[in-house]
mmCIF file of C-alpha atoms in Angstrom:
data_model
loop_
_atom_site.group_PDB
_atom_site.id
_atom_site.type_symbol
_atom_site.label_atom_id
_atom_site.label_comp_id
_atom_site.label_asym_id
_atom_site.label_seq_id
_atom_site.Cartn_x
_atom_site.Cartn_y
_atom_site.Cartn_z
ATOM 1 C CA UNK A 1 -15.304 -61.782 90.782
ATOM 2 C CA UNK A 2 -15.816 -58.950 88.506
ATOM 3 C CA UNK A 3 -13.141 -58.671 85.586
ATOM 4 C CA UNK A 4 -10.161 -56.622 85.784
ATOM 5 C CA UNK A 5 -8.221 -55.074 82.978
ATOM 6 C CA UNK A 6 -4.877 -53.930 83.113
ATOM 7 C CA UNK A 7 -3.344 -51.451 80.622
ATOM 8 C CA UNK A 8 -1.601 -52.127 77.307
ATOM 9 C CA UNK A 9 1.024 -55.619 77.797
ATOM 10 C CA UNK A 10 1.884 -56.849 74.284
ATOM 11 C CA UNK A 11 5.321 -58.160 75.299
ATOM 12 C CA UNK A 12 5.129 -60.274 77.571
ATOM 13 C CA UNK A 13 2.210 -62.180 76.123
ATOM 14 C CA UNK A 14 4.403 -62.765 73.368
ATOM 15 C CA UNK A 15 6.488 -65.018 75.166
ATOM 16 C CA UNK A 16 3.499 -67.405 75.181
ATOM 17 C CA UNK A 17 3.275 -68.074 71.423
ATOM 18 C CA UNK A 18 5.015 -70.412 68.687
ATOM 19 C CA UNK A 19 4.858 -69.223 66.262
ATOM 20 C CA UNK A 20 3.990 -65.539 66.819
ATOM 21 C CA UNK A 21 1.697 -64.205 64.795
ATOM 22 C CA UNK A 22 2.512 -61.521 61.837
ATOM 23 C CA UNK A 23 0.330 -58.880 63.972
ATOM 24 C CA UNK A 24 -0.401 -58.635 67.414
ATOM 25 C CA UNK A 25 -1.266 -56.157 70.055
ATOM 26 C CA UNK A 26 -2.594 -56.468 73.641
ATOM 27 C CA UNK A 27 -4.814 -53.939 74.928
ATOM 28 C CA UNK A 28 -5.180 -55.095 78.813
ATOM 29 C CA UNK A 29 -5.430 -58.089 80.350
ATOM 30 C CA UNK A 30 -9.128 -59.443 81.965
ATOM 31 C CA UNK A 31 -8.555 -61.144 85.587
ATOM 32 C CA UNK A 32 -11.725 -63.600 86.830
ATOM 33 C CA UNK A 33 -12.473 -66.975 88.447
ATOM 34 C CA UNK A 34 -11.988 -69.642 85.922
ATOM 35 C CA UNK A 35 -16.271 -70.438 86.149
ATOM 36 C CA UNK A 36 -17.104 -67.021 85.162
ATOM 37 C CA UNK A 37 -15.178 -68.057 81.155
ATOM 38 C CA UNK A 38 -17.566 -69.397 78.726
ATOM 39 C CA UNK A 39 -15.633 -70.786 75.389
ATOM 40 C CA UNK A 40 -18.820 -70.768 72.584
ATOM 41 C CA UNK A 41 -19.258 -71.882 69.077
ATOM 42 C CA UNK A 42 -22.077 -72.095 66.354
ATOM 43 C CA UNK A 43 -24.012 -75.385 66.283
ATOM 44 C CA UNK A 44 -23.083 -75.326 62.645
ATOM 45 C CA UNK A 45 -19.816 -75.733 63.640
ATOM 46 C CA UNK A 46 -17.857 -77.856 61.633
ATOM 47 C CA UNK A 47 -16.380 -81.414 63.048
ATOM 48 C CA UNK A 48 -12.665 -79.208 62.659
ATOM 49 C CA UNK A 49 -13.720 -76.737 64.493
ATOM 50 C CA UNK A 50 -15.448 -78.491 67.189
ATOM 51 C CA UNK A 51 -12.664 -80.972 67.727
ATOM 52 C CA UNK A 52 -10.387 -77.692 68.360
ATOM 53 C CA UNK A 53 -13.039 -76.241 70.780
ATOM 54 C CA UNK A 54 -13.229 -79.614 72.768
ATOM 55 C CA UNK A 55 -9.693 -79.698 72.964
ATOM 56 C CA UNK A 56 -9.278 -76.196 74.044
ATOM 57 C CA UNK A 57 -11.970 -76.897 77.132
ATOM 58 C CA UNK A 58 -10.079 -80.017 77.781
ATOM 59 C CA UNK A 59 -6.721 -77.840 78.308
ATOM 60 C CA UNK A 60 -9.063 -75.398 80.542
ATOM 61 C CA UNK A 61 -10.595 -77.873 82.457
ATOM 62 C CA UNK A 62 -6.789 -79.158 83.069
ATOM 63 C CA UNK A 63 -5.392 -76.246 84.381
ATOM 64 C CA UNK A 64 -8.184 -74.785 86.215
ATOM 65 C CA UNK A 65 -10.647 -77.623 87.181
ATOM 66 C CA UNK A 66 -13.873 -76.400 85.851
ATOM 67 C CA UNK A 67 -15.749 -76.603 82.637
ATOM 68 C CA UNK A 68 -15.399 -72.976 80.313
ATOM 69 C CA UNK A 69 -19.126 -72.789 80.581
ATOM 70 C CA UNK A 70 -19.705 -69.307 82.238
ATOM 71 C CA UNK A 71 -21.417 -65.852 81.071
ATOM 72 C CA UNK A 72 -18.875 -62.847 82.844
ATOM 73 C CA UNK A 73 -16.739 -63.493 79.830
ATOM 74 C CA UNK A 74 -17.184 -65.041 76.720
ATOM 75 C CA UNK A 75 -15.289 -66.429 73.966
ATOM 76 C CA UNK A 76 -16.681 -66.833 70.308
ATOM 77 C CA UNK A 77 -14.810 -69.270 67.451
ATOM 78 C CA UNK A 78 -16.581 -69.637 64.740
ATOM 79 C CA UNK A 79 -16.090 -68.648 61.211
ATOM 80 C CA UNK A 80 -16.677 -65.006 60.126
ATOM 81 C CA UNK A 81 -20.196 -65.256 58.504
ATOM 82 C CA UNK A 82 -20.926 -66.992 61.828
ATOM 83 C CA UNK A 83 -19.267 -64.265 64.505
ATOM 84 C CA UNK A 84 -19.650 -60.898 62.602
ATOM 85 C CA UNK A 85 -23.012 -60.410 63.677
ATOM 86 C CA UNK A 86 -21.527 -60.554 67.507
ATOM 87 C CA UNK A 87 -18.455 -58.019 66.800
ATOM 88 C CA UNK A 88 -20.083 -56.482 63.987
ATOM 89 C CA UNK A 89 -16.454 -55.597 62.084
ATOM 90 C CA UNK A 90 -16.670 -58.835 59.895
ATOM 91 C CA UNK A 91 -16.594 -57.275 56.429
ATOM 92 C CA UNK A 92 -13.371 -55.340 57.528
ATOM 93 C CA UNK A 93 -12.006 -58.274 58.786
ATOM 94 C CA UNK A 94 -13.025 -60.646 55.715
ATOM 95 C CA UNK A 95 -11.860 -58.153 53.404
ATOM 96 C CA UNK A 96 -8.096 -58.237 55.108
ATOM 97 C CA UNK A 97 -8.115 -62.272 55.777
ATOM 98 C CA UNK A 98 -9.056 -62.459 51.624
ATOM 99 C CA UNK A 99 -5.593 -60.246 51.006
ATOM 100 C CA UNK A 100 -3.792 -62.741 53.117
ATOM 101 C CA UNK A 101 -1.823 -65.118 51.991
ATOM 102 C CA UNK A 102 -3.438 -68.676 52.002
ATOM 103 C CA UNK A 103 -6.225 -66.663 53.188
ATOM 104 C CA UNK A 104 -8.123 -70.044 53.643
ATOM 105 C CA UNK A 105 -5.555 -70.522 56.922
ATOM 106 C CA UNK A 106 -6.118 -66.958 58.250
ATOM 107 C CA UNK A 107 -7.756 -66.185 61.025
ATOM 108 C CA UNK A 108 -8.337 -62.993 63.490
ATOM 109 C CA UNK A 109 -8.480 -62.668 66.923
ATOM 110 C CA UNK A 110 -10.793 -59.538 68.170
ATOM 111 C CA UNK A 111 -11.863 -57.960 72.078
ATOM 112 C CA UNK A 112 -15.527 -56.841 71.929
ATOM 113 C CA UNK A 113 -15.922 -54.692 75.050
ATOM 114 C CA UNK A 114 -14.117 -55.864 78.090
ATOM 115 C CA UNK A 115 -16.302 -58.998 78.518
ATOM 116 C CA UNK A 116 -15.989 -60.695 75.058
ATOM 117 C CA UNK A 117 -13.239 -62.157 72.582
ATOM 118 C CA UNK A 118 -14.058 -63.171 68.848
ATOM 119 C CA UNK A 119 -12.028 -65.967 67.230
ATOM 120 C CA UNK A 120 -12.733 -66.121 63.817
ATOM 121 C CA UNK A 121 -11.450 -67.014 59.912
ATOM 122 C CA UNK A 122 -12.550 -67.040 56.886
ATOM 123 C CA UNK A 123 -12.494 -70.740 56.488
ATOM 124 C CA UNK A 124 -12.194 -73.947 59.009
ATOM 125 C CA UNK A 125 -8.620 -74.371 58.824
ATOM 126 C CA UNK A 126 -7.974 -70.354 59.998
ATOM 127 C CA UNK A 127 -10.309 -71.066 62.584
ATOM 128 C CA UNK A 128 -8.542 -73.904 63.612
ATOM 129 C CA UNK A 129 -5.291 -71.568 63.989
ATOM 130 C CA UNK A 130 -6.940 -69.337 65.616
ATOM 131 C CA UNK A 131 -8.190 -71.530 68.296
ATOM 132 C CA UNK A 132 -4.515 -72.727 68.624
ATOM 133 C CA UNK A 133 -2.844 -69.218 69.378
ATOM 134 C CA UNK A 134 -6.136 -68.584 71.820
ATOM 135 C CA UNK A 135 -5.190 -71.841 73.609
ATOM 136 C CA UNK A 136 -1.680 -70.860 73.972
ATOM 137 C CA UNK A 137 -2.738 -67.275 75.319
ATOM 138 C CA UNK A 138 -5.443 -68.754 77.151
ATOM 139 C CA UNK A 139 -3.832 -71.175 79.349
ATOM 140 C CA UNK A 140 -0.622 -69.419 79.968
ATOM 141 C CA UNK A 141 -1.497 -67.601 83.160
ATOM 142 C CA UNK A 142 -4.197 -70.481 84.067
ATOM 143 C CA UNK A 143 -4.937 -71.771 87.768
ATOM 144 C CA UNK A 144 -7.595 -72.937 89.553
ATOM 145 C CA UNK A 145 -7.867 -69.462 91.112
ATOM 146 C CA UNK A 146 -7.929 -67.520 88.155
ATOM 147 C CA UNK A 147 -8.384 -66.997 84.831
ATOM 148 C CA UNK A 148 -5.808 -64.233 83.034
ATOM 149 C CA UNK A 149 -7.211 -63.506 79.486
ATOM 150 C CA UNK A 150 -5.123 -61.178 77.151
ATOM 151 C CA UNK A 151 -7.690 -58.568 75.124
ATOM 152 C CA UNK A 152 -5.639 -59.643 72.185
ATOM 153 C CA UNK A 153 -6.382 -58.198 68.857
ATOM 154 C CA UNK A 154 -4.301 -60.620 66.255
ATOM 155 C CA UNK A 155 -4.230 -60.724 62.754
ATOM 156 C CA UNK A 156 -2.234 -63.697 61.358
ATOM 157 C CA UNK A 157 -1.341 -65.916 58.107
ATOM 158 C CA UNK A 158 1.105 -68.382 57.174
ATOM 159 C CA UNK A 159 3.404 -67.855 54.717
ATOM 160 C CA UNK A 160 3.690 -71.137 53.064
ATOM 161 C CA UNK A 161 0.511 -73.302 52.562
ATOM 162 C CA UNK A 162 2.651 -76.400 53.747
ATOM 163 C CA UNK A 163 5.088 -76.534 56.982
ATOM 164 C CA UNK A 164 6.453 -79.745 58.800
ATOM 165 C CA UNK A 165 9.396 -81.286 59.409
ATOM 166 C CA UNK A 166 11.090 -83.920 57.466
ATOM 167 C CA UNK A 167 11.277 -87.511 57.913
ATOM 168 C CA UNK A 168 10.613 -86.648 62.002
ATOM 169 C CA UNK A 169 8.688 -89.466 62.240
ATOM 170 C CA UNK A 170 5.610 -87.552 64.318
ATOM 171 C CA UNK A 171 3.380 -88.098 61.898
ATOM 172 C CA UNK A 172 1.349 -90.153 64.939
ATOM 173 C CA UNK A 173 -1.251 -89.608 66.694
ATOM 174 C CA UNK A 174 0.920 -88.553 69.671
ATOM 175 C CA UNK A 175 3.138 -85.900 67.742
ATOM 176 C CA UNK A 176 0.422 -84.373 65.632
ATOM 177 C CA UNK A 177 -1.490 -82.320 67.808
ATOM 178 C CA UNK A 178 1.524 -81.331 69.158
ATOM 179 C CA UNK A 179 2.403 -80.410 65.876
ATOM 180 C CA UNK A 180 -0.499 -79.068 64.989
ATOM 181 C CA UNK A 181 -0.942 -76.688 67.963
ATOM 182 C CA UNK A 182 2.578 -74.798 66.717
ATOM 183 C CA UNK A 183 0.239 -74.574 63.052
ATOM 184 C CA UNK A 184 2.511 -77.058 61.764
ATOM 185 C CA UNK A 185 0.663 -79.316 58.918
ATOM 186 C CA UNK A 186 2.354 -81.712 56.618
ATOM 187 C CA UNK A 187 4.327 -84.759 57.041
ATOM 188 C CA UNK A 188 5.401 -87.597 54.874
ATOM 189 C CA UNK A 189 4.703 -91.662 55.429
ATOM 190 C CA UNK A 190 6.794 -93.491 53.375
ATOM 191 C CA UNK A 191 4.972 -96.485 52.062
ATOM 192 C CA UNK A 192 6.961 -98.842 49.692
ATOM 193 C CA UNK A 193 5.604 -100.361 46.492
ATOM 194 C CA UNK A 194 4.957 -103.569 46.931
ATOM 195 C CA UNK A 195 7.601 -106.100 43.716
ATOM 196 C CA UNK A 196 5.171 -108.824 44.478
ATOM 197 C CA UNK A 197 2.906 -109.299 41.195
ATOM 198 C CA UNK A 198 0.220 -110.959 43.066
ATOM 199 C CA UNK A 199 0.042 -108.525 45.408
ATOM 200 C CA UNK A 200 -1.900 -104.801 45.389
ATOM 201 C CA UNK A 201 1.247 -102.211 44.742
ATOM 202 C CA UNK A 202 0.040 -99.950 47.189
ATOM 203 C CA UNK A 203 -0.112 -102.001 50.734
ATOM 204 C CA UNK A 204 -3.142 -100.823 53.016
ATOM 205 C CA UNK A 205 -2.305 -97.100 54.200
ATOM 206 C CA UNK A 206 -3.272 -95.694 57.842
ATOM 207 C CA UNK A 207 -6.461 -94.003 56.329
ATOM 208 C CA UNK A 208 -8.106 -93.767 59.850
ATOM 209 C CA UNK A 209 -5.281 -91.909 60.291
ATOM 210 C CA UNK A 210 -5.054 -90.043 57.881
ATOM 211 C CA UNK A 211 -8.584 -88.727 57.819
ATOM 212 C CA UNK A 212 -8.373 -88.332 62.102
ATOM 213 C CA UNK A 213 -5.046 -85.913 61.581
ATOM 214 C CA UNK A 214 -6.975 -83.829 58.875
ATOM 215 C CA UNK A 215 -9.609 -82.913 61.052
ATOM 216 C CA UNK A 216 -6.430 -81.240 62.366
ATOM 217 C CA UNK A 217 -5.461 -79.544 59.677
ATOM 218 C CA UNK A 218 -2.643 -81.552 59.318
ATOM 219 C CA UNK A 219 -2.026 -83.463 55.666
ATOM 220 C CA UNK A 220 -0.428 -86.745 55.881
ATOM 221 C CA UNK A 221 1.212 -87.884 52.239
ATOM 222 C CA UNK A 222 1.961 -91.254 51.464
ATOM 223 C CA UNK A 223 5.184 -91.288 49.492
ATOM 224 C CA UNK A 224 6.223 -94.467 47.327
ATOM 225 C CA UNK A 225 10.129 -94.439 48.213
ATOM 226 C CA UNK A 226 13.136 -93.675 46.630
ATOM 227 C CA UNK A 227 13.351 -95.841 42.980
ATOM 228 C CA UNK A 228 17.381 -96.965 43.860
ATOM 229 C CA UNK A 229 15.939 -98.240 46.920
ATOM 230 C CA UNK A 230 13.520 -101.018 45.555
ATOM 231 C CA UNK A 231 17.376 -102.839 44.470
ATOM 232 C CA UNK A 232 17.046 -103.640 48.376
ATOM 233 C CA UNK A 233 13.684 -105.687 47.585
ATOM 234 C CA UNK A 234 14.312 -109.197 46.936
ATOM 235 C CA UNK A 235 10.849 -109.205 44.846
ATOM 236 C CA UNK A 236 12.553 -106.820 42.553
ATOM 237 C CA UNK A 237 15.435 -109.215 41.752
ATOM 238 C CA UNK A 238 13.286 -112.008 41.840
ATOM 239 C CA UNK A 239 10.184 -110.986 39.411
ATOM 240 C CA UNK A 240 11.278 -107.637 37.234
ATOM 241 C CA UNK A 241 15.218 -108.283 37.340
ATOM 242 C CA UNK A 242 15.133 -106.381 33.597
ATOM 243 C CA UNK A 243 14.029 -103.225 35.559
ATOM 244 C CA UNK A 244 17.455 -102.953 37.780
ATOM 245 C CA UNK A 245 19.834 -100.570 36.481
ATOM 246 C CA UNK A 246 22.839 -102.073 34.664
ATOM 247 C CA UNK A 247 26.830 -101.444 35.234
ATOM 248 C CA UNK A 248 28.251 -99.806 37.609
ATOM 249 C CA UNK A 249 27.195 -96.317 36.982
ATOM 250 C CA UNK A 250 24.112 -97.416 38.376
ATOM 251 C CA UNK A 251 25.396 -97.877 42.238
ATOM 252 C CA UNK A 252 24.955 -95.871 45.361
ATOM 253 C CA UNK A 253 27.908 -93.611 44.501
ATOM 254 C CA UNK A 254 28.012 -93.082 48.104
ATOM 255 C CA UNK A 255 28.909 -96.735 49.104
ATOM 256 C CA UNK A 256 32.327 -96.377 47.557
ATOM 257 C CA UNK A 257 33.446 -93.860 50.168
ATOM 258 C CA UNK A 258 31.178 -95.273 52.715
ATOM 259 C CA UNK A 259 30.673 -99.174 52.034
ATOM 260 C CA UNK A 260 28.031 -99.556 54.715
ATOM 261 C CA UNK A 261 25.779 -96.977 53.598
ATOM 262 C CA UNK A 262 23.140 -98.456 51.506
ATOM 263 C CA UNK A 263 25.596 -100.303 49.043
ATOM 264 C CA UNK A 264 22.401 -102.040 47.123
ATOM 265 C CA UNK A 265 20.967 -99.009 46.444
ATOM 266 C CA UNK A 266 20.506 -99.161 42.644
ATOM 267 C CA UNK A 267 18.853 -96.874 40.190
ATOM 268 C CA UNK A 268 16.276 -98.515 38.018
ATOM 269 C CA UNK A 269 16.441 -99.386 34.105
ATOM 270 C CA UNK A 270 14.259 -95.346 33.462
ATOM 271 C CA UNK A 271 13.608 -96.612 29.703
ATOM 272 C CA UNK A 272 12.069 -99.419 30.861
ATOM 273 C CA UNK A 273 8.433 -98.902 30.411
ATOM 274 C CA UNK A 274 7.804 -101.262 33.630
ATOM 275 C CA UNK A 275 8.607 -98.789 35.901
ATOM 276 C CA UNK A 276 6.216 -96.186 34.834
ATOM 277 C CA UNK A 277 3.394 -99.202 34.635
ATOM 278 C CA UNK A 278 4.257 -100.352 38.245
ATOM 279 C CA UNK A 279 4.369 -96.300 39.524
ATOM 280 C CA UNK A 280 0.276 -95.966 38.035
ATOM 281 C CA UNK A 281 -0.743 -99.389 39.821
ATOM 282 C CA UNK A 282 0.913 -98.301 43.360
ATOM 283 C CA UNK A 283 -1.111 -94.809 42.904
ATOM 284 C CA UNK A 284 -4.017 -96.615 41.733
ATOM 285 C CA UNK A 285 -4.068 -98.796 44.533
ATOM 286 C CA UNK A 286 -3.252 -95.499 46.928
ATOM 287 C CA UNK A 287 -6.341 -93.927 45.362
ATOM 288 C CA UNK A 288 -8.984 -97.593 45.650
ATOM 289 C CA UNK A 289 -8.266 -96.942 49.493
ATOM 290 C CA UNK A 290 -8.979 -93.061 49.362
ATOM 291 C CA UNK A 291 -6.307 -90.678 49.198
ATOM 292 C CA UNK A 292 -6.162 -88.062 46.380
ATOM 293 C CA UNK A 293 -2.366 -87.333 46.886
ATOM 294 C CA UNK A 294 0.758 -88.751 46.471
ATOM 295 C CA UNK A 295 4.600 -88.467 46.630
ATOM 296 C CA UNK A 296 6.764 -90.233 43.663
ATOM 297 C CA UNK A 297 10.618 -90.174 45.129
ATOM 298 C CA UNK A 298 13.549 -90.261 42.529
ATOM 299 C CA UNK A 299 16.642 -91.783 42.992
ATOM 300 C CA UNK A 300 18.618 -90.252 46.238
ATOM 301 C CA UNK A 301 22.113 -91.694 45.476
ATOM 302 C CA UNK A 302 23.691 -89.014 42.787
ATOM 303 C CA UNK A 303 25.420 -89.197 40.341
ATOM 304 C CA UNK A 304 24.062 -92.474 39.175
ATOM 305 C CA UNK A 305 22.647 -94.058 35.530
ATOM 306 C CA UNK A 306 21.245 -97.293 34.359
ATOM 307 C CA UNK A 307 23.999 -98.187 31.714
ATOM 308 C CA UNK A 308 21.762 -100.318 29.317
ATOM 309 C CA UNK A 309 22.169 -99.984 25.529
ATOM 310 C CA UNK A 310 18.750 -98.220 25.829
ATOM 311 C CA UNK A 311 19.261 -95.574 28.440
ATOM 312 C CA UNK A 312 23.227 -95.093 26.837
ATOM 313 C CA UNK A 313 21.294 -94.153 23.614
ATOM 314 C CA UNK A 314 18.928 -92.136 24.912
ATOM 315 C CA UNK A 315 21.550 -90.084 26.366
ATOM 316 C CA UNK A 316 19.453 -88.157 28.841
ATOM 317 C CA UNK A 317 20.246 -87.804 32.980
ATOM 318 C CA UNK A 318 18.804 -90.451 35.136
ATOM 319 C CA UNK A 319 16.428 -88.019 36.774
ATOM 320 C CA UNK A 320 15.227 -86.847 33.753
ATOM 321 C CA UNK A 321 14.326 -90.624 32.438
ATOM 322 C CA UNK A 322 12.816 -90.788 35.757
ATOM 323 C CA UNK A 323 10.791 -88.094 35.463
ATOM 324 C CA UNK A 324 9.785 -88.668 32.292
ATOM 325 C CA UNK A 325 8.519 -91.933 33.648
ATOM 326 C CA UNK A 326 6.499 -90.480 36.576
ATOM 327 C CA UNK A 327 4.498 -88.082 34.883
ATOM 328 C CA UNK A 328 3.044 -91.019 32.343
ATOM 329 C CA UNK A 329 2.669 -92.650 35.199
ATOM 330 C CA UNK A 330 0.540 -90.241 36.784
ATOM 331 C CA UNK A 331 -1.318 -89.731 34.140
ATOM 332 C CA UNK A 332 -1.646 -93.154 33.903
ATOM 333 C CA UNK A 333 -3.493 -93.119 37.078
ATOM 334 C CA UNK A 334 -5.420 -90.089 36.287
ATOM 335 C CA UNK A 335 -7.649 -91.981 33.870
ATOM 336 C CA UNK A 336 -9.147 -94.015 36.542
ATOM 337 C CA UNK A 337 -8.845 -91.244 39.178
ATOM 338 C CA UNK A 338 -8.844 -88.096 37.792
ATOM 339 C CA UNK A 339 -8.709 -85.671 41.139
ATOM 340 C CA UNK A 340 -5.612 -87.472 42.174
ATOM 341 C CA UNK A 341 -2.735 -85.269 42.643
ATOM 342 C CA UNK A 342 0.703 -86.599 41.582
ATOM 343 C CA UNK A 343 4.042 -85.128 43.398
ATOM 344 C CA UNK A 344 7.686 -85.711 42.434
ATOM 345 C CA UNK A 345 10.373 -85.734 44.647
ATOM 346 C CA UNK A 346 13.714 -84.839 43.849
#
């Protein structure tokens, strides 16, 4: 079948995408059997951007029934030191991906001709996006009859270096390529600390899964939760009872109105230099298993304070004692790990 273009149908295509990109424009649209569509990368390709390719000719082979392996029209992903030599606009393009912002997730999307399309960023993780919006163009008009390929030319960024939802609870390996293909890329685990002195503070985290989503592009940070919420451990009352916030002041203010919702929810003693020794040995033990980030969460339940004779004379807010607490903690950790990467939570 030799290809067909169409004229100038930006619109419609847009339909097709979430998210849209910032810039987009269609020049005509290529018609041809699915066989004639090769999909092509470097051989120094890295494992990102292969996985994204594979799963891209998976999606083809899905919807059409053959393999992307043909020569009428091809399709190049790579980075742009790899592709510019085939479009031969690369230091126009690298120059506008480096103005970006988090130019290390932009990517471009370029027709060469009417028989060839260049996918291309600066880094892995744009290429990675890039492959994403392709696949969504790509396999919108897809049959087993024929392939419909836009002659896109797309420039495109994110805004914020992080996006995700919170607390959704796809942080699996079901929900994040789903994620993933809509460029979103950050969701929490929450992993408690663990009150039981002979055990390791950190239990053992998903790292196979960790590592497997970010050859996604998608982060996945373990988050020690919420510091009223380790009143619900019996190990806390049992082994560091002198760390549980005294008087009243220190409930869930909530479970007045609402007596079901979390009424053990206690903030801890903040002056007590326990908790900031516990917070280093559960990031510690986060870092012996091999992550370089974490997530301290504060107290939820506000207005609360630990009413002790030390925290009364003190004087300060709770979250302040906390966070106080939290940053010798993390420094704490530092010592032994010194790349790791310390986040508070508010």
């Amino acid at each position: 079948m030799k290809p067909i273009v169409s004229a100038d149908d930006t619109g419609s295509w847009c339909d097709y995408l979430i998210p849209l990109p910032h810039e987009m424009r269609v020049s005509g649209t290529v018609r041809i059997a699915p066989d004639q569509l090769g999909i092509v990368t470097s051989p120094r390709a890295s494992s990102m951007v292969t996985q994204a390719v594979e799963e891209l000719r998976a999606a083809y082979r899905t919807k059409s029934g053959c393999n992307p392996t043909g020569t009428s029209f091809l399709i190049h992903v790579g980075r742009l030191s790899e592709t510019g030599a085939i479009h031969g606009q690369a230091g126009n393009d690298i120059a506008r991906l480096r103005k970006a912002p988090n130019p290390d997730q932009a990517y471009v999307i370029r027709p060469i001709g009417g028989h060839h399309l260049v996918v291309a960023g600066l880094e892995d993780k744009g290429v990675f996006y890039g492959v994403q919006t392709l696949g969504q163009l790509l396999t919108a008009k897809l049959t087993k009859a024929e392939a419909v390929v836009p002659l896109a030319t797309v420039t495109d960024w994110p805004d914020f270096e992080e996006r995700g939802l919170w607390n959704s609870g796809l942080g699996t390996r079901e929900g994040i390529p789903w994620l993933a293909g809509m460029k979103l890329n950050f969701e929490h685990i929450n992993h408690p600390i663990d009150l039981n002195p002979q055990e390791q503070k950190c239990p053992p985290l998903p790292i196979d899964l960790i590592e497997w989503a970010r050859a996604r592009a998608f982060h996945i940070l373990p988050h020690c939760w919420h510091y009223d919420f380790w009143n619900l451990s019996p190990a806390l009352r049992e082994h560091y009872p002198d760390l549980i916030g005294k008087g009243d002041s220190a409930r869930n203010p909530s479970s007045v109105a609402n007596p079901g919702y979390h009424p053990e929810a206690r903030c801890p003693c903040a002056s007590n230099p326990l908790l900031s020794k516990l917070l280093a040995e559960w990031m510690q033990s986060a870092a012996e298993q091999g992550v370089r980030e974490v997530s301290l969460w504060l107290t939820e339940y506000q207005p609360c304070r630990c009413a002790c004779d030390r925290c009364t004379r003190e004087g300060s807010h709770q979250l302040l004692l906390e966070t106080r607490a939290s940053i010798s903690a993390i420094r704490e950790a530092r010592k032994r790990y010194p790349d790791l990467v310390g986040r508070l939570f508010l």
